[in-house]
Short mmCIF file of C-alpha atoms in Angstrom, two decimals:
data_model
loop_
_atom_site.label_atom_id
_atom_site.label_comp_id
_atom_site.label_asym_id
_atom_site.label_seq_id
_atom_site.Cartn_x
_atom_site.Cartn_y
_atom_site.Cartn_z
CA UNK D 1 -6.17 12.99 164.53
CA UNK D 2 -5.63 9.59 162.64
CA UNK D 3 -3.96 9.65 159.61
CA UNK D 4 -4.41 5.82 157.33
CA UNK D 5 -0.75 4.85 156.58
CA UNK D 6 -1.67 4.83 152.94
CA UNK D 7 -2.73 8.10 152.81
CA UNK D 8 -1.35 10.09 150.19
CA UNK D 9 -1.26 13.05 152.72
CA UNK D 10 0.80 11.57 155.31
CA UNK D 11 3.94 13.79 156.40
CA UNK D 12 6.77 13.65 158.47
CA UNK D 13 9.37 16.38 159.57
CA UNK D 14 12.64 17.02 157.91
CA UNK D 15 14.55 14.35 160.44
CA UNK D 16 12.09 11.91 160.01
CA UNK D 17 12.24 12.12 156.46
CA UNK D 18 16.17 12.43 156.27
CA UNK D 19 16.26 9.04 158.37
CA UNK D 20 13.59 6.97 156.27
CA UNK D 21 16.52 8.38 153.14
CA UNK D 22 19.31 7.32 155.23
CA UNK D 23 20.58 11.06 154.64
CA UNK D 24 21.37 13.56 157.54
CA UNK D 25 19.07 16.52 158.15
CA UNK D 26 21.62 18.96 157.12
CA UNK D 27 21.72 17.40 153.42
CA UNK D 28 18.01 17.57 153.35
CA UNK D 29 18.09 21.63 154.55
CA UNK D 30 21.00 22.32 151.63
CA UNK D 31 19.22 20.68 149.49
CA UNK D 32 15.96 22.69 150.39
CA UNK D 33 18.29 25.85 149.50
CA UNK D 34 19.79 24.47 146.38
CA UNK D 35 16.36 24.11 144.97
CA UNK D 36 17.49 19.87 144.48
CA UNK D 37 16.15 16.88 146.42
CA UNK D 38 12.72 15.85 147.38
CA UNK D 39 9.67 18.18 147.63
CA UNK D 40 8.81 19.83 150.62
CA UNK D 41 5.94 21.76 152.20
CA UNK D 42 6.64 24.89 153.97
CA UNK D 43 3.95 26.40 156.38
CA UNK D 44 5.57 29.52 158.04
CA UNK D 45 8.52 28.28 159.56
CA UNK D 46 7.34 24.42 159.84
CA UNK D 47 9.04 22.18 157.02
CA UNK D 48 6.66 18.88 156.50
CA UNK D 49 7.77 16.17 153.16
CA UNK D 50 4.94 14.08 152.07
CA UNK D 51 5.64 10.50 152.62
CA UNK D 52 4.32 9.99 149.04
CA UNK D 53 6.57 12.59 147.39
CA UNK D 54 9.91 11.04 149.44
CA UNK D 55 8.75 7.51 147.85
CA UNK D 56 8.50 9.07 144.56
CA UNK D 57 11.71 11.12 144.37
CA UNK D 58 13.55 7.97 145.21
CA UNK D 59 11.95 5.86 142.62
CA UNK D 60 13.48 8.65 140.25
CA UNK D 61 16.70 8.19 141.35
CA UNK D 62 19.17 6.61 139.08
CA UNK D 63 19.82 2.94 139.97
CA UNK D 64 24.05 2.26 140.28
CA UNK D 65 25.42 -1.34 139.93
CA UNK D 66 23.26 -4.08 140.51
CA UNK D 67 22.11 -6.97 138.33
CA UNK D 68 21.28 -6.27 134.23
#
């Protein structure tokens, strides 16, 4: 199956997603535990995070240092 880049659907596995974060996969699972991070879809014992929702819970991150 062929899934457009741009696709609002599009989701990758928990090490995927920890790399394209630049976070390991063992923040990402205590995170999943501590009820904080990005959301996450859980289908029996397969973890998937929409590429959309990883995008969007970085955008909500507060922005340190950096140019005024």
């Amino acid at each position: 199956m062929f899934i457009h880049e741009d696709s609002p659907r599009l989701s990758v596995k928990p090490t995927t997603a920890a790399e394209m974060l630049g976070l390991s996969r063992g923040t990402l699972a205590n995170w999943r535990t501590e009820g904080r991070g990005p959301r996450y879809i859980k289908s029996g014992k397969h973890i998937l995070y929409r590429v959309s929702d990883l995008e969007a819970w970085l955008d909500a991150q507060p922005t340190i240092g950096g140019v005024a």
